[in-house]
Coordinates of C-alpha atoms in Angstrom, one line a residue:
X30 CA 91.4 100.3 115.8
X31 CA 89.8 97.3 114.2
X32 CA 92.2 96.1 111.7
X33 CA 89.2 95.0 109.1
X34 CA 86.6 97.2 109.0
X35 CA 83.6 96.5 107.0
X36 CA 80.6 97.8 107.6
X37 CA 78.9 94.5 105.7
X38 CA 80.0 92.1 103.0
X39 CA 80.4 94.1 100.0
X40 CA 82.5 96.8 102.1
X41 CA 85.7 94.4 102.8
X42 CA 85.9 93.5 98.6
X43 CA 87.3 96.8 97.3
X44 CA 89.3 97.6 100.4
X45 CA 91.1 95.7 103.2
X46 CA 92.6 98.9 106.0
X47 CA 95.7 98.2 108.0
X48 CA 97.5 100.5 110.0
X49 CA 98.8 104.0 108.5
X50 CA 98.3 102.1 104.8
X51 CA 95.2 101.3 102.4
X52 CA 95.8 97.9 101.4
X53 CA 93.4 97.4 98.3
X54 CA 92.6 94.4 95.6
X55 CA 94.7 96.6 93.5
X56 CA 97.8 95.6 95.6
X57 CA 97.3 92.1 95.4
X58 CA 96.7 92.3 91.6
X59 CA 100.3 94.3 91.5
X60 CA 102.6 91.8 92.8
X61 CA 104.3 89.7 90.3
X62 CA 104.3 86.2 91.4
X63 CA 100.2 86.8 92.4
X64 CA 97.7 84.4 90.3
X65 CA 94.3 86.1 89.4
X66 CA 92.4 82.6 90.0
X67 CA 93.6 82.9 93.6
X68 CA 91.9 86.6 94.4
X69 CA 88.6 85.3 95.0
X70 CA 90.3 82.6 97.5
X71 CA 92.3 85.2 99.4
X72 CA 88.8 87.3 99.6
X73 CA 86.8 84.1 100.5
X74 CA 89.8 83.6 103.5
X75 CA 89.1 86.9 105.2
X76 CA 85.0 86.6 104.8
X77 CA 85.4 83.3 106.6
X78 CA 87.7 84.2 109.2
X79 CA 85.4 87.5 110.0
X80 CA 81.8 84.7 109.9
X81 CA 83.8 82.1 112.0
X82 CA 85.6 83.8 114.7
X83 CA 83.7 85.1 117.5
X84 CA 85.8 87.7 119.0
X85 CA 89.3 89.0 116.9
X86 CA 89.5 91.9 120.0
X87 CA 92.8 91.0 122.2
X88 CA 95.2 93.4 123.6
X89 CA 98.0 94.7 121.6
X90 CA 101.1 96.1 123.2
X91 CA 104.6 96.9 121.4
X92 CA 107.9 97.8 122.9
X93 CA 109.6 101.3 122.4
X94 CA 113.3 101.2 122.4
X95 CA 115.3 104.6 123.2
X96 CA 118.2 104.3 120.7
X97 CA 120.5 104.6 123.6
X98 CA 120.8 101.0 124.9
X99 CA 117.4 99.5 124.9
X100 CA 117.4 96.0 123.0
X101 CA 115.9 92.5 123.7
X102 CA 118.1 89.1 124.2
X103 CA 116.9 86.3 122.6
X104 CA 120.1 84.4 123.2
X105 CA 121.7 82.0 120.7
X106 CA 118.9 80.5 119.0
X107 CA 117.6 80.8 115.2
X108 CA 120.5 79.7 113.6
X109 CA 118.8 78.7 109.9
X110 CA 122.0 77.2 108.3
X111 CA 121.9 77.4 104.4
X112 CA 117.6 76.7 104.5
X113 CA 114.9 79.0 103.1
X114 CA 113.4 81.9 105.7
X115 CA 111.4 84.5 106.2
X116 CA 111.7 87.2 109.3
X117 CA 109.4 90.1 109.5
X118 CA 107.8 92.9 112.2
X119 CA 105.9 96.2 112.2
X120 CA 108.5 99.0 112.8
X121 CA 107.6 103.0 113.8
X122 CA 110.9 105.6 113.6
X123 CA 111.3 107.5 116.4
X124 CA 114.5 109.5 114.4
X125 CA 116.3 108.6 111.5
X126 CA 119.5 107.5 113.4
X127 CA 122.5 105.6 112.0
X128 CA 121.4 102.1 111.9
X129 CA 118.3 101.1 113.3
X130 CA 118.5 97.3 113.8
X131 CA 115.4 95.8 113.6
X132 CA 116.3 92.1 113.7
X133 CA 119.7 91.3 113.6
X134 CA 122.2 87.6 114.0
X135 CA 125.1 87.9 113.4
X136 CA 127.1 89.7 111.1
X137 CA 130.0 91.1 112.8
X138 CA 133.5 90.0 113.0
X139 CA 133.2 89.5 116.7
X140 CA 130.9 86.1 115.5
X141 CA 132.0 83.0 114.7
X142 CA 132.4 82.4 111.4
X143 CA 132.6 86.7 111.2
X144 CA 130.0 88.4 109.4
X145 CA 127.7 85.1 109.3
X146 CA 124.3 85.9 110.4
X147 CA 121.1 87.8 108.7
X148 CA 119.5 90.9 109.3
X149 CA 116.6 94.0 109.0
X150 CA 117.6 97.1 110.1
X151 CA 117.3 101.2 108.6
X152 CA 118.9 104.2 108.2
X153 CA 122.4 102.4 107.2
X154 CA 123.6 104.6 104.6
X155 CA 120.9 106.7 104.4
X156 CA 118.6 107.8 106.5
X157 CA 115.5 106.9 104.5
X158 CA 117.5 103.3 104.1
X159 CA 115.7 100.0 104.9
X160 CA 117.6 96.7 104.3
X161 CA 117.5 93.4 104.4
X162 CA 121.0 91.1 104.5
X163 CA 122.2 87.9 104.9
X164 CA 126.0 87.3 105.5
X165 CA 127.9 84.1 104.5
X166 CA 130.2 81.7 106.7
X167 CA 132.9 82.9 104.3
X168 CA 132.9 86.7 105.7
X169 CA 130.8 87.6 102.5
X170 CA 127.2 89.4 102.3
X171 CA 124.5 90.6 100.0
X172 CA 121.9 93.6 100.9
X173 CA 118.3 94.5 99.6
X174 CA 117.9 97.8 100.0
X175 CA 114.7 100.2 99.8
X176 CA 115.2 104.2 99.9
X177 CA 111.5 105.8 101.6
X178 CA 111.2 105.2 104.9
X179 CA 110.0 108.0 107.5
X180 CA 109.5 108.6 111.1
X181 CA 106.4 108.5 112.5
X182 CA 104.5 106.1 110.5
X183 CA 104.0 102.4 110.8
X184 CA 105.7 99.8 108.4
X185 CA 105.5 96.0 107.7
X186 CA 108.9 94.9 106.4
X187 CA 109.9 91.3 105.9
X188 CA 113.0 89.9 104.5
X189 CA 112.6 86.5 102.4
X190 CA 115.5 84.0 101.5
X191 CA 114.7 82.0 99.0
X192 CA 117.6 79.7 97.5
X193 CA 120.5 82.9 96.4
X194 CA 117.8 85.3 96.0
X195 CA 117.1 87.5 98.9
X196 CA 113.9 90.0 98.5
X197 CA 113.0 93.0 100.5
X198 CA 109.3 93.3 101.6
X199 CA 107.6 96.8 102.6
X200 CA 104.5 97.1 103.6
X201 CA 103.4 93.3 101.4
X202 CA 105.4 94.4 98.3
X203 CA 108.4 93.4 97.4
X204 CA 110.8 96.5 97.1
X205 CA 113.8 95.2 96.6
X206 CA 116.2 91.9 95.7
X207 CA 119.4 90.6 95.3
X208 CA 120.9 87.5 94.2
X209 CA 124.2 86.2 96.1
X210 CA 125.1 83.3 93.5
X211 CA 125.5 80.6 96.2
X212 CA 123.5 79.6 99.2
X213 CA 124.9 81.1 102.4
X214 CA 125.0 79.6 105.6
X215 CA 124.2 82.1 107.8
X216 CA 124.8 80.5 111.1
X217 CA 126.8 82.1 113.6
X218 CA 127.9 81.9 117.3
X219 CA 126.5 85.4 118.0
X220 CA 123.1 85.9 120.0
X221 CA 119.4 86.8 118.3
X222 CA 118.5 90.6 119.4
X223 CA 115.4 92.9 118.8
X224 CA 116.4 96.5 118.3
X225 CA 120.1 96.3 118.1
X226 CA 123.3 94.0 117.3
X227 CA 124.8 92.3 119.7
X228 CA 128.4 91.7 119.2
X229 CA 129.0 88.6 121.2
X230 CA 132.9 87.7 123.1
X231 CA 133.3 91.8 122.4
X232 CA 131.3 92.2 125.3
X233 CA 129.0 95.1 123.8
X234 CA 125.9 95.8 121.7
X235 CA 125.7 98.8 119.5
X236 CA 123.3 100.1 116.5
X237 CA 120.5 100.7 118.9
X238 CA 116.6 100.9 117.6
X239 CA 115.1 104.1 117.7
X240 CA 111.6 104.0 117.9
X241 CA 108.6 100.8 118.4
X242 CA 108.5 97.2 116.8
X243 CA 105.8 94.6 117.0
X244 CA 104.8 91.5 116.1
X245 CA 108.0 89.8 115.5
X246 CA 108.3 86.6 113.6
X247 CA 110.8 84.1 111.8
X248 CA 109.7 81.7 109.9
X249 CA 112.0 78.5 108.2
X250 CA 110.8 78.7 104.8
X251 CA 110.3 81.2 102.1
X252 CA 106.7 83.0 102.2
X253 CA 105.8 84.1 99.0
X254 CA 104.3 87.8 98.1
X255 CA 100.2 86.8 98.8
X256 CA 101.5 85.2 102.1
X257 CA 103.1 88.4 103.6
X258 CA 100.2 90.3 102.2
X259 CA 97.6 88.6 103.8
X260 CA 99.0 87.9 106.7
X261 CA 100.9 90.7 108.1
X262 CA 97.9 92.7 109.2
X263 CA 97.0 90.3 112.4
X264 CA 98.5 88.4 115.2
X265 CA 100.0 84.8 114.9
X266 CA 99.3 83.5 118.5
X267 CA 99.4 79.5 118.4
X268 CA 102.3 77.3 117.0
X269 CA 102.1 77.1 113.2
X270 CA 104.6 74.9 110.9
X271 CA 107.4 76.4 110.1
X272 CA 106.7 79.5 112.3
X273 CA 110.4 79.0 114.6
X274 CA 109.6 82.4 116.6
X275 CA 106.4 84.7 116.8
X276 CA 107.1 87.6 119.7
X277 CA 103.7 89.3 120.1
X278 CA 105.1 91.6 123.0
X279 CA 100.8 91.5 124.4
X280 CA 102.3 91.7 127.5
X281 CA 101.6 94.6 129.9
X282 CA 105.0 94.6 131.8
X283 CA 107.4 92.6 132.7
X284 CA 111.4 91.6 131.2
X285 CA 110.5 88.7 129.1
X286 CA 109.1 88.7 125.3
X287 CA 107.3 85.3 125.3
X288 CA 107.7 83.5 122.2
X289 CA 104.7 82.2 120.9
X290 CA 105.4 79.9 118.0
X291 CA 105.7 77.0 120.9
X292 CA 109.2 76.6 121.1
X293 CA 110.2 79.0 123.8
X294 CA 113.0 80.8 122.6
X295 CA 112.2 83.5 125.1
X296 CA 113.6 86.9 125.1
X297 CA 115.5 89.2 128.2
X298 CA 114.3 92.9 127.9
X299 CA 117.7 94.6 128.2
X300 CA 118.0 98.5 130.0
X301 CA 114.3 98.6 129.6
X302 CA 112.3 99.1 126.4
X303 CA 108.9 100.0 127.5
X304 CA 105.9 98.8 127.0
X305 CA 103.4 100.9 124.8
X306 CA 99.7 100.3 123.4
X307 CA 99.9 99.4 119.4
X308 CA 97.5 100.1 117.1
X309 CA 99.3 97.4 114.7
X310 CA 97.3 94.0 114.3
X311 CA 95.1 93.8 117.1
X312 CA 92.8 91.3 116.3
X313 CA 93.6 87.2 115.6
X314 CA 94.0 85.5 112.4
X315 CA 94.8 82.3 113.0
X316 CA 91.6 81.0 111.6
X317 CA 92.9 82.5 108.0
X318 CA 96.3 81.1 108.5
X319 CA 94.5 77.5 109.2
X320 CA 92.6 77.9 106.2
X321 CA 95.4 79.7 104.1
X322 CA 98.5 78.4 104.0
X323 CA 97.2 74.9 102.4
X324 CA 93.5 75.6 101.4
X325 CA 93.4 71.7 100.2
X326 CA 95.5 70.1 102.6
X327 CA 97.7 68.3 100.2
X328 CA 101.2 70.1 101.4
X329 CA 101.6 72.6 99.0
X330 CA 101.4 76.0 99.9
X331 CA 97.9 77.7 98.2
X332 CA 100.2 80.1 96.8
X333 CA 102.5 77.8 95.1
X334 CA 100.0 75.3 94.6
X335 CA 98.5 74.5 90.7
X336 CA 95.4 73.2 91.7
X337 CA 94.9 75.4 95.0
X338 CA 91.3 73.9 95.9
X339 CA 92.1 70.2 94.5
X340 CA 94.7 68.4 96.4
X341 CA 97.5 67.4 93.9
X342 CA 100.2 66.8 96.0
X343 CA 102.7 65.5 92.8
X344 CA 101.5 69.2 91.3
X345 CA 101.6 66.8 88.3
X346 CA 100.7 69.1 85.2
X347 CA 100.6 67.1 81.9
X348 CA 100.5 70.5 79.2
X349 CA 101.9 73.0 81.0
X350 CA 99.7 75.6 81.1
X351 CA 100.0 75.9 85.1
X352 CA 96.6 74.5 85.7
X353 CA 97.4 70.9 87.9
X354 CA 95.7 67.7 86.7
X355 CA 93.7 67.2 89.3
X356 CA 91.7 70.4 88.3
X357 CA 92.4 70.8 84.7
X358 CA 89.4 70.1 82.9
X359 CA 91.5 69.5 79.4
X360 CA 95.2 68.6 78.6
X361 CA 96.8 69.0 75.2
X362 CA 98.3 66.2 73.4
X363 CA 100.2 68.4 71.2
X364 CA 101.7 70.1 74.4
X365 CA 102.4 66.9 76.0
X366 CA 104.2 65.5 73.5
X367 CA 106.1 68.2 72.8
X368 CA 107.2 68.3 76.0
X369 CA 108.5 64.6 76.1
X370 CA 110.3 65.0 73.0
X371 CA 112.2 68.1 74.4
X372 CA 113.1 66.2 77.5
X373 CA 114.2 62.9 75.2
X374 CA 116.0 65.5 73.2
X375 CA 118.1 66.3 76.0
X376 CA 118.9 63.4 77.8
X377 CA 121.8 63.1 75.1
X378 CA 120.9 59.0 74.5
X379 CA 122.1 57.4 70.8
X380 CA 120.2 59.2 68.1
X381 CA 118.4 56.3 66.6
X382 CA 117.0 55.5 70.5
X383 CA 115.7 59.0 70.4
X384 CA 114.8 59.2 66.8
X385 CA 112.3 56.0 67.7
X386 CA 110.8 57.5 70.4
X387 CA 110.0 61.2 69.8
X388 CA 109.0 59.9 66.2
X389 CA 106.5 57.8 67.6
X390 CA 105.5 60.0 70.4
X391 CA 104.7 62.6 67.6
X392 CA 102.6 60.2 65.6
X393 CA 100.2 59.6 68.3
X394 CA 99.6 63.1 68.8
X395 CA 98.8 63.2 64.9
X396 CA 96.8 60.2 65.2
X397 CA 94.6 61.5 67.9
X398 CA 94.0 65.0 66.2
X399 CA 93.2 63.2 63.3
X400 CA 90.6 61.1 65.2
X401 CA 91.7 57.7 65.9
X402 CA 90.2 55.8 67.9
X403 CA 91.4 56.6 71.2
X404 CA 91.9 52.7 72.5
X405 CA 94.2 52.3 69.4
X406 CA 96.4 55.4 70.8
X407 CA 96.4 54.1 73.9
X408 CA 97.7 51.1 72.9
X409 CA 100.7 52.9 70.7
X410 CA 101.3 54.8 74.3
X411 CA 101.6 50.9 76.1
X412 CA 104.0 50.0 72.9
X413 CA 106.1 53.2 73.3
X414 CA 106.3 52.5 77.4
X415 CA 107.4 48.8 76.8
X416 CA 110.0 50.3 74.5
X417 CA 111.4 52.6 77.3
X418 CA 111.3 49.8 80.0
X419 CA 113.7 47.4 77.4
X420 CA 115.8 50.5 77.3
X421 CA 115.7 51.3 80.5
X422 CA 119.3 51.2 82.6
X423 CA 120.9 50.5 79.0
X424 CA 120.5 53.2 76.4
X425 CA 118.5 55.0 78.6
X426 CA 119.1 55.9 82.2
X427 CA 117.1 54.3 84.5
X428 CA 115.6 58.2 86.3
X429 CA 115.1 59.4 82.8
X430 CA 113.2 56.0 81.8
X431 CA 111.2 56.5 85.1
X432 CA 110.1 59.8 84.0
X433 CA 109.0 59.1 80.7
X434 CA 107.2 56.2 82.0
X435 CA 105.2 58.0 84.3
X436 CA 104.4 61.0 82.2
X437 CA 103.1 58.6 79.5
X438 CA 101.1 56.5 82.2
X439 CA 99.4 60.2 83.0
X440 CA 98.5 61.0 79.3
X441 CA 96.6 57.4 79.4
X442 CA 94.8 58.4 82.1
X443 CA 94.2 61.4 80.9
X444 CA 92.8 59.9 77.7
X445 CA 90.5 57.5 79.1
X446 CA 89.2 60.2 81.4
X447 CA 88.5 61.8 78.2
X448 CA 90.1 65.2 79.5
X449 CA 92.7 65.3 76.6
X450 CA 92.4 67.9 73.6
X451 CA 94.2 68.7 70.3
X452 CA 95.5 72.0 69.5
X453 CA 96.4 72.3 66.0
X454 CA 99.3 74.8 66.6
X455 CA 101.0 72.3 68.8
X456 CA 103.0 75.0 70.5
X457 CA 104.0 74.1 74.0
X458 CA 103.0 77.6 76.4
X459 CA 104.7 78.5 79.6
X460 CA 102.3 78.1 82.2
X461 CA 99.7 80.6 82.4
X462 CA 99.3 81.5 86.2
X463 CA 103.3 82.0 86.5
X464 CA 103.4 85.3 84.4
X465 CA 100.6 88.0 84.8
X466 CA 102.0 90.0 82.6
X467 CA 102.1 88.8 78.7
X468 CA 104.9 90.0 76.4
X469 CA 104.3 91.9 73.4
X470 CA 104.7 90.6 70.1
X471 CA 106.6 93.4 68.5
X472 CA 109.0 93.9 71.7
X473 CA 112.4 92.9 70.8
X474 CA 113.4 89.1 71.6
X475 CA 116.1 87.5 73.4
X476 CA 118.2 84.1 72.2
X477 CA 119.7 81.9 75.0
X478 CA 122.0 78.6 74.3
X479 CA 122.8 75.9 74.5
X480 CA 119.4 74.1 74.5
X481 CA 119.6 71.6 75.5
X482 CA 121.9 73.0 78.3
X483 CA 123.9 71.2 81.3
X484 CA 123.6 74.0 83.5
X485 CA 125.6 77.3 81.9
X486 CA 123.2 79.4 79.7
X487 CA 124.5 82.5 77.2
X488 CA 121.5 85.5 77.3
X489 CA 122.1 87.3 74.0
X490 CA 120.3 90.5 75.4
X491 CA 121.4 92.9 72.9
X492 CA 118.0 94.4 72.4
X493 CA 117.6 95.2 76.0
X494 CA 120.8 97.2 77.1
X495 CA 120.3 100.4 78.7
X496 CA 117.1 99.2 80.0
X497 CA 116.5 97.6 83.6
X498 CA 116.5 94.3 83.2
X499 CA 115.5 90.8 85.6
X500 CA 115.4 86.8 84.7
X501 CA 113.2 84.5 86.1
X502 CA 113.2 80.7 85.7
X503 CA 109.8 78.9 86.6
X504 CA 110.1 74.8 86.7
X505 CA 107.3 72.6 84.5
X506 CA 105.1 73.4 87.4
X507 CA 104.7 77.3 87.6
X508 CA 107.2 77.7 90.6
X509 CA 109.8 80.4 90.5
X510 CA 113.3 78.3 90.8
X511 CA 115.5 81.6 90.1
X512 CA 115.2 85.1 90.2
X513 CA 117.9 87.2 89.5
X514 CA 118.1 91.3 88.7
X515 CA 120.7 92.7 86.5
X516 CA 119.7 96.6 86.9
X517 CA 120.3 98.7 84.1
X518 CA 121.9 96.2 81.3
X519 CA 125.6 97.3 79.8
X520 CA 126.3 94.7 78.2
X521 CA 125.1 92.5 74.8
X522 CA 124.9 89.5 76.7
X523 CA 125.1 87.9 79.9
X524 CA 126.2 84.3 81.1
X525 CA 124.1 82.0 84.0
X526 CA 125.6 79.4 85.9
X527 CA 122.4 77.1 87.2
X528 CA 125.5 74.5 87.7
X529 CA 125.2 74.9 91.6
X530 CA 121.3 75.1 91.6
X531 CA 119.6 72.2 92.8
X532 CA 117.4 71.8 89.4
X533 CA 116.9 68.5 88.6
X534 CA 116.4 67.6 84.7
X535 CA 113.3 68.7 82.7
X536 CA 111.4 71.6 81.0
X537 CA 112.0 75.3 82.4
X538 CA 110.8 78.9 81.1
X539 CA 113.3 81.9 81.4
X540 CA 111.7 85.0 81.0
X541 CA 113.5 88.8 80.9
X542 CA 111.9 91.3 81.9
X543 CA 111.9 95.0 81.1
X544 CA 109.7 97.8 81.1
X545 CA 107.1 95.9 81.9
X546 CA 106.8 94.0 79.5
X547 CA 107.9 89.9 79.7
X548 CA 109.8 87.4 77.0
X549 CA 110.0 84.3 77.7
X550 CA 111.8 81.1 76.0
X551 CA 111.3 77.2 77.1
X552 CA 114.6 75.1 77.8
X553 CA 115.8 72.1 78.6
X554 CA 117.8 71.0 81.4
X555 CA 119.6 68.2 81.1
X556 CA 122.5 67.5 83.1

């Protein structure tokens, strides 16, 4: 079957159709880290991938694996260390059998360090299990897990590491998480194999797959939710960045799975899977990948990117309100300042130094609602950066000084380009694209502190116990830093460590969220 089947233009908007699932807009609109400003540039990706390419049609194979012994080698290769991945493939159950392994390194005590290693397999506890997890150096692991798979039917699952968080994927949605509280290093002495563990020096492999997998792939960073989405319905063919394996299994016959990311880590078909005709991703989208992974070619990925069709490569965002500079058509002065006097506040420099500076900093933003002329508060701006450059490496640290610098050089820029606006309510917003669902202003609140904090945070959640409950963090510029799910809360209130998380200084927004409904609370980091 044609993976994309419109029958003209209009017919691919309300409904994209992959394999054994109905994919629609809806979806995309569902998942939580997707930005409605981006829909129309997913859309326009597909529409120009179906006008540009002349042919998708290629021939799609799979390989069937008997659950008795059938597996692939791919040899000791794919060890990802304590970096971001993804790995993902189509899967089809044969039988619900104890312990399908999908994709699987590691994670026995045969390996070296034991139980090191990551992997996808189902049916582990229970038959209608799918998981996803990663094992630590330290003999430790953390698992996703998903109850509703059946035989019979084809699946996309992915597993994403992203920092602790690990998140389950099924069919583009993410099903499942967990949060292991450190970064593991997940590399191991035991060899990659496709459709069962391998257990290394024991001189056995066991845990068998029971039924087909295609298109394989592992990738060395963290795909967000759009990414998987978009891109699991078609075939990855050519080298891409960051794509460290892609197994296709196109071929006819044969006892090799080529590897087609261009690094030819090669697999050995083992006591013969056999090849079968797939009806999963037949056709070619490397033209959307080209186009979609960095619509604006300045090196952030579209789906993390502010400014998705402007390259701004800093993802510099003056207010806030998750809208980059380089495509905001206004910034607010009252935000800005804000902001700067909330980092200043939590630098922890001599009271008078900050006194002086958030004092004047909050005068210009008076000035200019008021109307000054807007040389004259540029000109304050140039006083209050020569003040920060005689403080600099004294009362101030030198980093912090460069900060404050820069953003202050920005709102001049911004001024004279005659994008900046005054909002009388002054109230600094988290940013908008980050949280697509809004919180209700009679749903009970939350208190964290301290705030200014050095990296351990009290959640007084008393209003939320005996509800399901997760935290998100999201950095000045929209990006998740932290995820973490608590399940059904028991407690009054909870304590988080960000001590260990690579966060440097600045302006963050924790949200909780529970019955779907989000609060969220702007902090300060400042180590």
């Amino acid at each position: 079957m044609n993976l994309l089947q419109p029958t003209s233009v209009s017919g691919i908007l309300p409904t994209l159709i992959f394999p054994s699932i109905r994919f629609s807009i809806e979806n995309f609109i569902n998942l939580k880290s997707f930005d409605m400003k981006k829909l129309s540039q997913l859309v326009l990706l597909i529409l120009l991938a179906l006008v540009t390419s002349p042919s998708f049609s290629q021939t799609d194979n799979c390989l069937d694996f008997d659950g008795i012994n059938d597996f692939i080698n791919i040899g000791n290769v794919h060890n990802l260390g304590t970096s971001d991945f993804t790995i993902e493939a189509w899967i089809y159950l044969e039988s619900l059998s104890t312990s399908n392994k999908i994709i699987n390194k590691g994670q026995t005590v045969a390996g070296t360090p034991s139980n090191a290693g990551y992997a996808l397999r189902t049916s582990y506890s229970n038959p209608e299990e799918i998981n996803f997890s990663v094992g630590h150096s330290d003999g430790s692991f953390i698992r996703a897990t998903y109850l509703g798979v059946a035989i019979n039917t084809w699946y996309h699952v992915a597993g994403v590491r992203n920092g602790t968080n690990i998140i389950l994927y099924l069919d583009g949605v993410a099903v499942a998480t967990a949060n292991s509280g450190v970064v593991y290093d997940v590399d191991t002495n035991i060899p990659l194999a496709i459709g069962a563990l391998h257990r290394g020096s024991y001189g056995y492999t066991s845990e068998f797959m029971d039924g087909k997998i295609d298109e394989v792939r592992i990738w060395n960073r963290a795909l967000c939710a759009e990414e998987i989405a978009l891109y699991n319905s078609c075939a990855i063919t050519t080298p891409k960045p960051n794509l460290i394996a892609v197994y296709n299994f196109n071929q006819n016959s044969g006892l090799t799975a080529t590897d087609a990311s261009g690094n030819d880590n090669n697999g050995i078909l083992t006591n013969g899977p056999v090849w079968k005709s797939s009806p999963v991703a037949p056709d070619n989208c490397d033209n959307i990948l080209e186009e979609g992974f960095d619509l604006d070619n300045d090196g952030i990925t579209y789906c993390l990117d502010n400014c998705p069709a402007t390259p701004n490569p800093t993802q510099s965002d003056l207010d806030l309100d998750g809208l980059g500079d380089a495509c905001d058509p206004s910034t607010s002065i009252n935000t800005v300042v804000d902001n700067l006097n909330n980092y200043i506040g939590g630098i922890g420099i001599h009271s008078g130094i900050e006194k002086a500076l958030t004092s004047r900093l909050s005068q210009v933003a008076i000035k200019f609602c008021r109307g000054q002329n807007p040389d004259v508060i540029i000109t304050q701006l140039n006083s209050i950066i020569h003040y920060v450059q005689h403080h600099s490496g004294g009362q101030i640290p030198e980093a912090d000084a460069d900060y404050l610098i820069a953003q202050i050089q920005a709102l001049i820029a911004a001024i004279q380009a005659g994008t900046v606006k005054c909002e009388t309510e002054g109230a600094p917003t988290p940013p908008s694209g980050v949280f697509p669902q809004t919180a209700n202003a009679e749903s009970p609140g939350f208190d964290l502190y301290p705030n200014p904090t050095t990296g351990s945070i009290t959640l007084d959640l008393q209003n939320y116990q005996e509800q399901e409950v997760s935290i998100t963090i999201h950095n000045a510029f929209g990006q998740q830093v932290f995820f973490q799910m608590e399940g059904i809360l028991k407690v009054p209130s909870i304590n988080l460590d960000l001590t260990e998380q690579p966060l440097p200084n600045g302006v963050y927004f924790l949200s909780v969220i529970a019955e779907g409904e989000r609060q969220v609370k702007q902090f300060v980091l400042a180590r």
